[in-house]
mmCIF file of C-alpha atoms and ligand atoms in Angstrom:
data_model
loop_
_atom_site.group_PDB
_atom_site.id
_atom_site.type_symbol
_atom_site.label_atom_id
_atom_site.label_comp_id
_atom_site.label_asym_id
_atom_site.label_seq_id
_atom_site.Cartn_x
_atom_site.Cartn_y
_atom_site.Cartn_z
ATOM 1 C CA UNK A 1 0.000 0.000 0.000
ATOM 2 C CA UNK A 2 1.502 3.463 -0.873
ATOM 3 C CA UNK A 3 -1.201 5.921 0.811
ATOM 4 C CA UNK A 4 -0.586 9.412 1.726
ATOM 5 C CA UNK A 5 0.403 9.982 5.298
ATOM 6 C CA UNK A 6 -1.236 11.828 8.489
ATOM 7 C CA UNK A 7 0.058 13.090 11.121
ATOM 8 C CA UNK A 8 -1.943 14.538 14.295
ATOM 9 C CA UNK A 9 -0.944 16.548 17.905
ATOM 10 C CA UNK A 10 -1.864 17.592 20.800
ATOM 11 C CA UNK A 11 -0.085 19.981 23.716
ATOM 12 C CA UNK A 12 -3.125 19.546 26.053
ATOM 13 C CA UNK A 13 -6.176 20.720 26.885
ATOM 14 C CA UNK A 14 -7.393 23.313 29.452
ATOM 15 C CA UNK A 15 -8.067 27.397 29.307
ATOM 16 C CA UNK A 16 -4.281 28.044 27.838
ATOM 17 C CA UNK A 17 -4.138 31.746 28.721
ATOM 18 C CA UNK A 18 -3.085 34.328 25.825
ATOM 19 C CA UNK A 19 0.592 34.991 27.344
ATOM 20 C CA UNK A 20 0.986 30.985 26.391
ATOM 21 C CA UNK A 21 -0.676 30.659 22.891
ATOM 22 C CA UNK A 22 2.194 31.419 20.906
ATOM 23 C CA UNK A 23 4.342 29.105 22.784
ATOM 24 C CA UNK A 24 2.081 26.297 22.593
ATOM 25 C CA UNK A 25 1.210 26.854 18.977
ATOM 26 C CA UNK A 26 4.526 27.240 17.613
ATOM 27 C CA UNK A 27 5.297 23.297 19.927
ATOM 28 C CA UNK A 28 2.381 21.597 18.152
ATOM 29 C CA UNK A 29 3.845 23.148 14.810
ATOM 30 C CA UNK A 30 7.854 22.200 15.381
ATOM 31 C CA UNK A 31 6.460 18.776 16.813
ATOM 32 C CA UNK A 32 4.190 18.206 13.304
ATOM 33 C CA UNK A 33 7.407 19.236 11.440
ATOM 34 C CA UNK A 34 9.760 16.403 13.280
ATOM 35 C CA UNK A 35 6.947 13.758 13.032
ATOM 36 C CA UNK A 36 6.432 14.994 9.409
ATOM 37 C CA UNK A 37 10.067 15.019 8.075
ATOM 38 C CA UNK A 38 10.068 11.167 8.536
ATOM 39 C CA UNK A 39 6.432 10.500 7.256
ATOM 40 C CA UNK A 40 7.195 11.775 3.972
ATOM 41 C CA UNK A 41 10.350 9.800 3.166
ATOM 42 C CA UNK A 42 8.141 6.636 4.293
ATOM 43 C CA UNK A 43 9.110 6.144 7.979
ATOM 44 C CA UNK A 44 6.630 3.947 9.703
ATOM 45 C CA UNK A 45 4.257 5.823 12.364
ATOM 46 C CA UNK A 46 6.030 4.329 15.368
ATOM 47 C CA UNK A 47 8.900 6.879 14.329
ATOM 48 C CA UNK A 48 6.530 9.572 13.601
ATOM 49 C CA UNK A 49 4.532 10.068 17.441
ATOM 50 C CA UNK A 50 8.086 9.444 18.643
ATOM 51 C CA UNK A 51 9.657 11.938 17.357
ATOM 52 C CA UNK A 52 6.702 14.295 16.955
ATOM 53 C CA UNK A 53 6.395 13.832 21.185
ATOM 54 C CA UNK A 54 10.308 13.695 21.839
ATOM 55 C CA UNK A 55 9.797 17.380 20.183
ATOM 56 C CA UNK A 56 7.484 18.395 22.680
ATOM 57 C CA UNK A 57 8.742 17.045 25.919
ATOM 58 C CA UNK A 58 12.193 18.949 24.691
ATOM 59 C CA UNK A 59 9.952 22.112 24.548
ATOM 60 C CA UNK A 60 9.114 23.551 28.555
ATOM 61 C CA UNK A 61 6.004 25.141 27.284
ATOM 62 C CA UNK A 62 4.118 21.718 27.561
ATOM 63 C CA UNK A 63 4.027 19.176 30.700
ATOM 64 C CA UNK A 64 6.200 16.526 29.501
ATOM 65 C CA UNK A 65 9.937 15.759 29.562
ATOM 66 C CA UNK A 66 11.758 19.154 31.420
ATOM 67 C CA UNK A 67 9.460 22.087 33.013
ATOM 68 C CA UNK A 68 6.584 18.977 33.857
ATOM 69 C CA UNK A 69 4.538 19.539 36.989
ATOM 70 C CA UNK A 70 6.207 18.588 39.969
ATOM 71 C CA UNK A 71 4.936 16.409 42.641
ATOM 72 C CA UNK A 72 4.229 17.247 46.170
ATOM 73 C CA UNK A 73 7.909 16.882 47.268
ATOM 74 C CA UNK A 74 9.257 18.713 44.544
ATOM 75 C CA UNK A 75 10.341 16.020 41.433
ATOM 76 C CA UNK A 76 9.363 15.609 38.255
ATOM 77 C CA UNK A 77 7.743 11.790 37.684
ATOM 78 C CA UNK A 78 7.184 11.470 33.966
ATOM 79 C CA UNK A 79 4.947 8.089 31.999
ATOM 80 C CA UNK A 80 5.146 7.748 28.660
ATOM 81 C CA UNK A 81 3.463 5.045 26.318
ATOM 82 C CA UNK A 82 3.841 4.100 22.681
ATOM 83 C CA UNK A 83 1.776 1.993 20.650
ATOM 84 C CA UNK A 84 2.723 0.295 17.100
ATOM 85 C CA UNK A 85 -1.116 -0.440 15.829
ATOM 86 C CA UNK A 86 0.416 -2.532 12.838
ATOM 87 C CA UNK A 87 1.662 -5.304 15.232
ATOM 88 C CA UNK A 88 -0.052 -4.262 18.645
ATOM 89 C CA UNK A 89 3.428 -3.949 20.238
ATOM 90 C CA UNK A 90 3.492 -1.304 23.066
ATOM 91 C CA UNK A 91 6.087 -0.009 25.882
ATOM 92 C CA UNK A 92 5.471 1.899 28.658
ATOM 93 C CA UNK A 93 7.257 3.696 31.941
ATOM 94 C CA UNK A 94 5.704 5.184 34.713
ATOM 95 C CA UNK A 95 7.358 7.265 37.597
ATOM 96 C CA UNK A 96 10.608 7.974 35.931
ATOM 97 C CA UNK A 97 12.624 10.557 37.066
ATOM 98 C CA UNK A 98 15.891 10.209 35.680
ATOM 99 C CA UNK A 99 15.181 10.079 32.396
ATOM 100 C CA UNK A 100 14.779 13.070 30.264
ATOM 101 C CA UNK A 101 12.974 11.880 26.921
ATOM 102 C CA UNK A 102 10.790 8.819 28.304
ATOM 103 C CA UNK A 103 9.188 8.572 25.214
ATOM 104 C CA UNK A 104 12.018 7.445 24.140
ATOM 105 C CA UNK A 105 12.301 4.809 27.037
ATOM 106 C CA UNK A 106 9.092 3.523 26.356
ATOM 107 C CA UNK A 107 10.129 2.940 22.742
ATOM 108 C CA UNK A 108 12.810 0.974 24.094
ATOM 109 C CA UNK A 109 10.332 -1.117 26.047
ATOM 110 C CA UNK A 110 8.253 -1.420 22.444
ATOM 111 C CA UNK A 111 11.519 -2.705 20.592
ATOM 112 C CA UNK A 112 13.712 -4.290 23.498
ATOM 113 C CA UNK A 113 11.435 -6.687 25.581
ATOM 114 C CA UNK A 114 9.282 -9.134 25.456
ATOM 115 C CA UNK A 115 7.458 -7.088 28.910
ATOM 116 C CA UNK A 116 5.475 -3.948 27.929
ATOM 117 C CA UNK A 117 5.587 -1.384 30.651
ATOM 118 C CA UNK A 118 8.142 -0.788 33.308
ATOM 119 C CA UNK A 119 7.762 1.461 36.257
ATOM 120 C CA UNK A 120 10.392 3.834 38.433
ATOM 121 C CA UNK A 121 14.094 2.600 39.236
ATOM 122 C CA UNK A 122 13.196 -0.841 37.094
ATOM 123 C CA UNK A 123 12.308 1.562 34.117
ATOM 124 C CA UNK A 124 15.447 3.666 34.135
ATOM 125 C CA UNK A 125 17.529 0.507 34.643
ATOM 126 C CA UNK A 126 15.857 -0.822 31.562
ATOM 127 C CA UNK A 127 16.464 2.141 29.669
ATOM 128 C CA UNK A 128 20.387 2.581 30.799
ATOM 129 C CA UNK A 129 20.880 -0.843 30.253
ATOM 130 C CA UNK A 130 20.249 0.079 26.548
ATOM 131 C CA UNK A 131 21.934 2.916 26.440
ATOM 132 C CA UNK A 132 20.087 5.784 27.781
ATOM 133 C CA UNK A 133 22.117 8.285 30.199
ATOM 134 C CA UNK A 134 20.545 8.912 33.429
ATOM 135 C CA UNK A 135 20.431 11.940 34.132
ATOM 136 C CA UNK A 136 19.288 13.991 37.725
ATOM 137 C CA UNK A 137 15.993 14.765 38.370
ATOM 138 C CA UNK A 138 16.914 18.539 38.725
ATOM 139 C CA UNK A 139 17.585 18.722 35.634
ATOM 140 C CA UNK A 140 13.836 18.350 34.792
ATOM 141 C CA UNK A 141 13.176 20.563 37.112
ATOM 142 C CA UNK A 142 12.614 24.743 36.416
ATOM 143 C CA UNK A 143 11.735 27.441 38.705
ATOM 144 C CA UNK A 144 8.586 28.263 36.932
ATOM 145 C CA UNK A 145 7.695 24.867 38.473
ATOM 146 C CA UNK A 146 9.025 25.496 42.013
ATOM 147 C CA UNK A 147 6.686 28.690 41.959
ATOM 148 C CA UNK A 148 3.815 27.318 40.293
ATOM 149 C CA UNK A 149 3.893 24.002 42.536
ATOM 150 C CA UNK A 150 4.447 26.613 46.231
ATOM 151 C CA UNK A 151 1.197 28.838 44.737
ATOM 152 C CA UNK A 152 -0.711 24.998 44.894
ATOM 153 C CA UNK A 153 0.204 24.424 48.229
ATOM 154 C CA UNK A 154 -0.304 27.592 49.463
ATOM 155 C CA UNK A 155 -3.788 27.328 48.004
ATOM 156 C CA UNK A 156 -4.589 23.942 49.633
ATOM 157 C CA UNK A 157 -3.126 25.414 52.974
ATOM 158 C CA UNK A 158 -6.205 27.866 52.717
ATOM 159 C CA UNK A 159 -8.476 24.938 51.706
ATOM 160 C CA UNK A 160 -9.163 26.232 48.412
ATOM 161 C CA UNK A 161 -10.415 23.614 46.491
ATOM 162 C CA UNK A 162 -8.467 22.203 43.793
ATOM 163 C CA UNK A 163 -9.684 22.855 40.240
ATOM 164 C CA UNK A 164 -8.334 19.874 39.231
ATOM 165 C CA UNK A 165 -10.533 17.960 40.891
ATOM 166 C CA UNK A 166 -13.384 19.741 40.668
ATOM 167 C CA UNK A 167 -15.176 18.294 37.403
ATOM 168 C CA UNK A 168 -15.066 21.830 36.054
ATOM 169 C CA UNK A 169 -13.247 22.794 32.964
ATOM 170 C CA UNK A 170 -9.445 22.753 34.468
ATOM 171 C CA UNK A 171 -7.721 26.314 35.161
ATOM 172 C CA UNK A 172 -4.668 24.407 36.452
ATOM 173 C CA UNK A 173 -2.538 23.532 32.804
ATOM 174 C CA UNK A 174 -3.092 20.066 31.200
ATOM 175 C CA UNK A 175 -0.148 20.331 29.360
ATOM 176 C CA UNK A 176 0.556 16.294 28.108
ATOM 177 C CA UNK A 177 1.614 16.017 24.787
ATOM 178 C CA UNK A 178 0.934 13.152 22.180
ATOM 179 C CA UNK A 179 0.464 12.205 18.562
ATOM 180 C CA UNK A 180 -0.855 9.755 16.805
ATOM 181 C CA UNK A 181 -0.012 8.945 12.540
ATOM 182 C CA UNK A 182 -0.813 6.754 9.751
ATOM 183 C CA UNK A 183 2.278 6.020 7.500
ATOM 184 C CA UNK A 184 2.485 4.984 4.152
ATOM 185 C CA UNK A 185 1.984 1.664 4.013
ATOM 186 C CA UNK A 186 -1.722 2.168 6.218
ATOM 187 C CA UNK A 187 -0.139 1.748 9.561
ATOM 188 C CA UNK A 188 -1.048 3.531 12.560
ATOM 189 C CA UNK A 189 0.652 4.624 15.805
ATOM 190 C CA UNK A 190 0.389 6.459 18.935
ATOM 191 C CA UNK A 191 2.238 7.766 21.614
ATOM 192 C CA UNK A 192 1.499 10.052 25.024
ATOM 193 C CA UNK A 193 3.644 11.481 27.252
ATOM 194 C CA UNK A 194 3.446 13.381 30.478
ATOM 195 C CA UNK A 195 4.401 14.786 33.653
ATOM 196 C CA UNK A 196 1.131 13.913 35.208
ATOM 197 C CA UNK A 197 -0.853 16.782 37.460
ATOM 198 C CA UNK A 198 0.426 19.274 39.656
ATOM 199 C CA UNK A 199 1.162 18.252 42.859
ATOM 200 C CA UNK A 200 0.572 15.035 42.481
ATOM 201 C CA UNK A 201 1.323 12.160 45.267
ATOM 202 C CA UNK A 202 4.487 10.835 44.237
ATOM 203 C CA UNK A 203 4.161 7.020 42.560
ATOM 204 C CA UNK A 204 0.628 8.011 41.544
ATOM 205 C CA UNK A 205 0.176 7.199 37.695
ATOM 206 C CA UNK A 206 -2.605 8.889 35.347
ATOM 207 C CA UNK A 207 -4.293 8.087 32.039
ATOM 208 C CA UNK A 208 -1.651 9.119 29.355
ATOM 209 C CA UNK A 209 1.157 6.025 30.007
ATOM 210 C CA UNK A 210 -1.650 3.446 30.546
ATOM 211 C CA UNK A 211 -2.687 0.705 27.423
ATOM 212 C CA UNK A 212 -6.531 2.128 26.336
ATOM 213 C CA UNK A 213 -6.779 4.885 28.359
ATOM 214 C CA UNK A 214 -4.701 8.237 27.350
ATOM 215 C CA UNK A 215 -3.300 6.320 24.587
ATOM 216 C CA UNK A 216 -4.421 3.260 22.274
ATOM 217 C CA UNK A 217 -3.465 1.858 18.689
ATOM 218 C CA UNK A 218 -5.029 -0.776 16.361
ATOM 219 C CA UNK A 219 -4.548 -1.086 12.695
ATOM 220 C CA UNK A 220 -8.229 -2.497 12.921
ATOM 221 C CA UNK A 221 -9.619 0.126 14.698
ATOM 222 C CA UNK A 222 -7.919 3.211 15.130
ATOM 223 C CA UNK A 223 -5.055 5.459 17.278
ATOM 224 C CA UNK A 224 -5.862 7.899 19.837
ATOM 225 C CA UNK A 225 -4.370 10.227 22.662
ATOM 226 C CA UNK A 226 -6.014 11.795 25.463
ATOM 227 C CA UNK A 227 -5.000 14.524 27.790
ATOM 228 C CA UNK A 228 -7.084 15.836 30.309
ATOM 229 C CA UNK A 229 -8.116 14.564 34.073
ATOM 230 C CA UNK A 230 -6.279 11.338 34.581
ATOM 231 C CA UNK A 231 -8.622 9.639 36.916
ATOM 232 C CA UNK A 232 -11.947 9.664 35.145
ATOM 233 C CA UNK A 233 -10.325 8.675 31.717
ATOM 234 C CA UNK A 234 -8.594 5.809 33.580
ATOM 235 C CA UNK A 235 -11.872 4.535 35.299
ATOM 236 C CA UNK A 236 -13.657 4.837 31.529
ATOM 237 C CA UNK A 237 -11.026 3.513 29.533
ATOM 238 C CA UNK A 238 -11.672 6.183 27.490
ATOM 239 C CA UNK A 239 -8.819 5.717 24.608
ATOM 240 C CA UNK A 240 -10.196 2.230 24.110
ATOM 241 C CA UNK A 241 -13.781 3.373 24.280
ATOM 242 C CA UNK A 242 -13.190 5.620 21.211
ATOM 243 C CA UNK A 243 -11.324 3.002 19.220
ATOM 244 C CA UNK A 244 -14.149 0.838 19.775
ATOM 245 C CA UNK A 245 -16.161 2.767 18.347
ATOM 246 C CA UNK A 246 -14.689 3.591 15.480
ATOM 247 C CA UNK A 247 -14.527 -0.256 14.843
ATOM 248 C CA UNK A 248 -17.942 -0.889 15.024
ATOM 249 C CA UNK A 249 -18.678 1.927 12.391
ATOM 250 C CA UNK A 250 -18.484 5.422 14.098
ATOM 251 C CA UNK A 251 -16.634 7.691 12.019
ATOM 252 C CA UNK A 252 -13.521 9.483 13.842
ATOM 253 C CA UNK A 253 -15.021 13.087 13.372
ATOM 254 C CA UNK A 254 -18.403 11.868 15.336
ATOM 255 C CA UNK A 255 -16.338 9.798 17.753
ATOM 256 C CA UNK A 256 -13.845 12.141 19.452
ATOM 257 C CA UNK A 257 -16.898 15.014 20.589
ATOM 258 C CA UNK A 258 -19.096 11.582 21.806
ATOM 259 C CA UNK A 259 -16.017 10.462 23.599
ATOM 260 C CA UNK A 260 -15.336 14.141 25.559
ATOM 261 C CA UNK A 261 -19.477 14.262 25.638
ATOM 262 C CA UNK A 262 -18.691 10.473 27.724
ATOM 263 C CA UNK A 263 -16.600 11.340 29.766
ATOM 264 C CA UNK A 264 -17.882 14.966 31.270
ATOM 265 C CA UNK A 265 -21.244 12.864 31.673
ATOM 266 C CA UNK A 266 -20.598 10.299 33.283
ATOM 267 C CA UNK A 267 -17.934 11.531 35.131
ATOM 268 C CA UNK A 268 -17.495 14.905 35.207
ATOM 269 C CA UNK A 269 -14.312 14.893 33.441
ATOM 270 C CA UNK A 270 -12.646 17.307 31.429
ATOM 271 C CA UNK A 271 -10.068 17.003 28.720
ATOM 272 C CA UNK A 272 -9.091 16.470 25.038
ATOM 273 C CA UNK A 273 -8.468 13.779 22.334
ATOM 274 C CA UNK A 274 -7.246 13.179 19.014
ATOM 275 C CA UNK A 275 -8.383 10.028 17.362
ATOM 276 C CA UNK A 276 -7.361 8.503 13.691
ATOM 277 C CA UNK A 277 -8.778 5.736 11.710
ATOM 278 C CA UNK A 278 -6.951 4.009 9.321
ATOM 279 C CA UNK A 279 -8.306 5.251 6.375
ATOM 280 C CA UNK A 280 -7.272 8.648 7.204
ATOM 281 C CA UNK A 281 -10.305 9.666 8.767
ATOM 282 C CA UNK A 282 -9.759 11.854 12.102
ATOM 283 C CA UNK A 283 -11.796 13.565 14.853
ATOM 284 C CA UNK A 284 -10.485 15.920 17.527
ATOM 285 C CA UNK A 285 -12.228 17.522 20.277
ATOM 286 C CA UNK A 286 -12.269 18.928 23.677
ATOM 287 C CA UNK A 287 -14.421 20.044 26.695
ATOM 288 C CA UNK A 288 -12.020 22.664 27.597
ATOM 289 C CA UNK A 289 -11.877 26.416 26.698
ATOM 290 C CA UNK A 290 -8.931 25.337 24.795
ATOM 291 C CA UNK A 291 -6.070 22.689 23.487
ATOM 292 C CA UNK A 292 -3.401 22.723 21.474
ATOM 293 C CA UNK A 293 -3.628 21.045 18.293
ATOM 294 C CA UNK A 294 -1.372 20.295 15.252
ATOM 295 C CA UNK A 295 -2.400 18.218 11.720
ATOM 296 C CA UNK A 296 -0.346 17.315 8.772
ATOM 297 C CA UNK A 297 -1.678 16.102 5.578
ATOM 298 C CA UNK A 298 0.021 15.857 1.964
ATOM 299 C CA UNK A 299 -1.615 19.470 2.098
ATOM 300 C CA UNK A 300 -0.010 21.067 4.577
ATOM 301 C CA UNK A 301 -0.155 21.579 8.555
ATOM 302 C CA UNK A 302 -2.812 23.288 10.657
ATOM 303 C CA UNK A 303 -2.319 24.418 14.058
ATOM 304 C CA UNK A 304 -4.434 26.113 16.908
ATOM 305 C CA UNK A 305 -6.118 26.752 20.179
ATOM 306 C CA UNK A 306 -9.165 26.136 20.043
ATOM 307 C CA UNK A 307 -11.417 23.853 18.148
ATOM 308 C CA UNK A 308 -15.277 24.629 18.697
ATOM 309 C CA UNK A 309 -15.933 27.055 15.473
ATOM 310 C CA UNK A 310 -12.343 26.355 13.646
ATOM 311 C CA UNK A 311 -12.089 22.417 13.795
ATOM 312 C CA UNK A 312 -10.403 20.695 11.291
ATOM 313 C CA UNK A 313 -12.589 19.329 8.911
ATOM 314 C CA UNK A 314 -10.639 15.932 6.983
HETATM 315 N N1 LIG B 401 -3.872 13.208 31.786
HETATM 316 C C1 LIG B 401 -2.711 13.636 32.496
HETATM 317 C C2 LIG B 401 -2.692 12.955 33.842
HETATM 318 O O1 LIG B 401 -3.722 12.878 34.487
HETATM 319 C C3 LIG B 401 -2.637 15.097 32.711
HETATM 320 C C4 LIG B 401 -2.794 15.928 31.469
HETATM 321 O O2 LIG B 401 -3.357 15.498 30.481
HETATM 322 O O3 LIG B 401 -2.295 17.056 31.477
HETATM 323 O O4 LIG B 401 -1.635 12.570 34.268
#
């Protein structure tokens, strides 16, 4: 099959304020160019959302990689999963903190072992062990963080409640990154990485890095990414959910809304997704006042902020 390649993007999804746009626009569009650059010469998809997301956990304007959320002691803990749809081979890592591209870990996992998801000291053992440097955790780690995760505490010190966890359209940044693609020869992949929310427990694990919920591919159904509130995507297994239905006949563009539509009604959640069928159909939506997005056909790539009245229309 020689079929013309797509590539999607997201930089997360919650009310992005103005200062940020540009910075989160111009991420989508350098990550869309590094996924891109290999699409075209006929790299398989599995490159493409690895590279495409190893672009924007480089970048510190999204929460992945260095400048992530920290957790309540101060670290970054980053998961990361990747997911070859053409021969349902996946890796994962969870609660790494030594390592700085984990997307690239969890590649590792995908091409390495016969496992499919390691988590903390295990993980980064895994990933020296094949030649990964470990690095420190403070070099994840910027001040914009240490401020932004002292402002949290101080807030919960007061009792104010945390947005978060609210059910209500997140002001706190969603800023997980991920990408999903269909190569040239009809394959699909995806891939989601993230340093979870802020002030998070340390060892606690969200959606993006687990297998059907922030992050799901199947040549026979479809790829998708999430971003968003963790827990209620994880207790819908809300990637899968969407893939599902795309196998039993939804189309993509009807299935990402109905999936966001799910999950704020029977859960209350809030987030974003980006979800690809194999024959190049996509959908992407979110319940949030905003979320960065990025698409690349043979035609060209699209970026922006906000879907409702300029989404993407295959
Ligand atoms: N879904 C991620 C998590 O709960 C957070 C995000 O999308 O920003 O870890």
């Amino acid at each position: 099959m020689n079929r013309s390649p797509i590539l999607l993007v997201h930089g997360g999804a919650w009310d992005i304020p103005a200062d940020l746009l540009e910075a989160h626009e111009q991420g989508v569009f350098d990550a869309l160019q590094e996924g891109w650059r290999l699409l075209e010469r006929g790299a398989s998809a599995v490159d493409a959302v690895e590279a495409a997301v190893t672009a924007m956990e480089n970048d510190p304007a999204f929460d992945a990689g260095r400048g992530s959320f920290l957790t309540r002691d101060g670290r970054v803990q980053l998961d990361a999963l990747i997911m070859d749809g053409a021969a349902m081979r996946a890796g994962g890592v969870a609660c790494v903190e030594r390592i700085r591209n984990p997307i690239q870990a969890a590649r590792l996992v995908l091409d390495k072992s016969h496992h499919v998801y390691f988590v903390g000291p295990g993980a980064e053992a895994f990933a020296e062990s094949h030649g990964m440097t470990l690095i420190d955790n403070s070099e994840l780690v910027l001040d914009r963080e240490r401020e932004r995760l002292a402002e949290a505490q101080k807030r919960e010190r007061a009792g104010v409640p945390d947005v978060t966890f609210s059910g209500s359209p997140s002001q706190e940044s969603h800023d997980t990154v991920g990408a999903v693609a269909l190569d040239s020869d009809g394959h699909l992949a995806a891939a989601t990485s993230t340093g979870g929310t802020l002030n998070k427990a340390p060892g606690r694990v969200g959606d993006s890095s687990l297998i059907g919920c922030g992050c799901y591919a199947d040549n026979s159904s479809a790829a998708v990414s999430l971003t968003g509130w963790g827990e209620p995507i994880m207790k819908l297994v809300l990637g899968k959910w969407a893939t599902d239905r795309v196998l039993s006949g939804g189309s993509p563009e009807q299935v990402a809304p109905d999936a966001i539509t799910y999950l704020h009604r029977r859960l209350g959640g809030h987030g974003g997704i980006i979800l690809l069928a194999p024959d190049g159909r996509y959908g992407l939506a979110h319940n949030t006042p905003r979320m960065a997005w990025g698409v690349h056909t043979a035609e060209g790539p699209r970026v922006g902020t906000i879907l409702r009245d300029d989404a993407p229309q295959p």
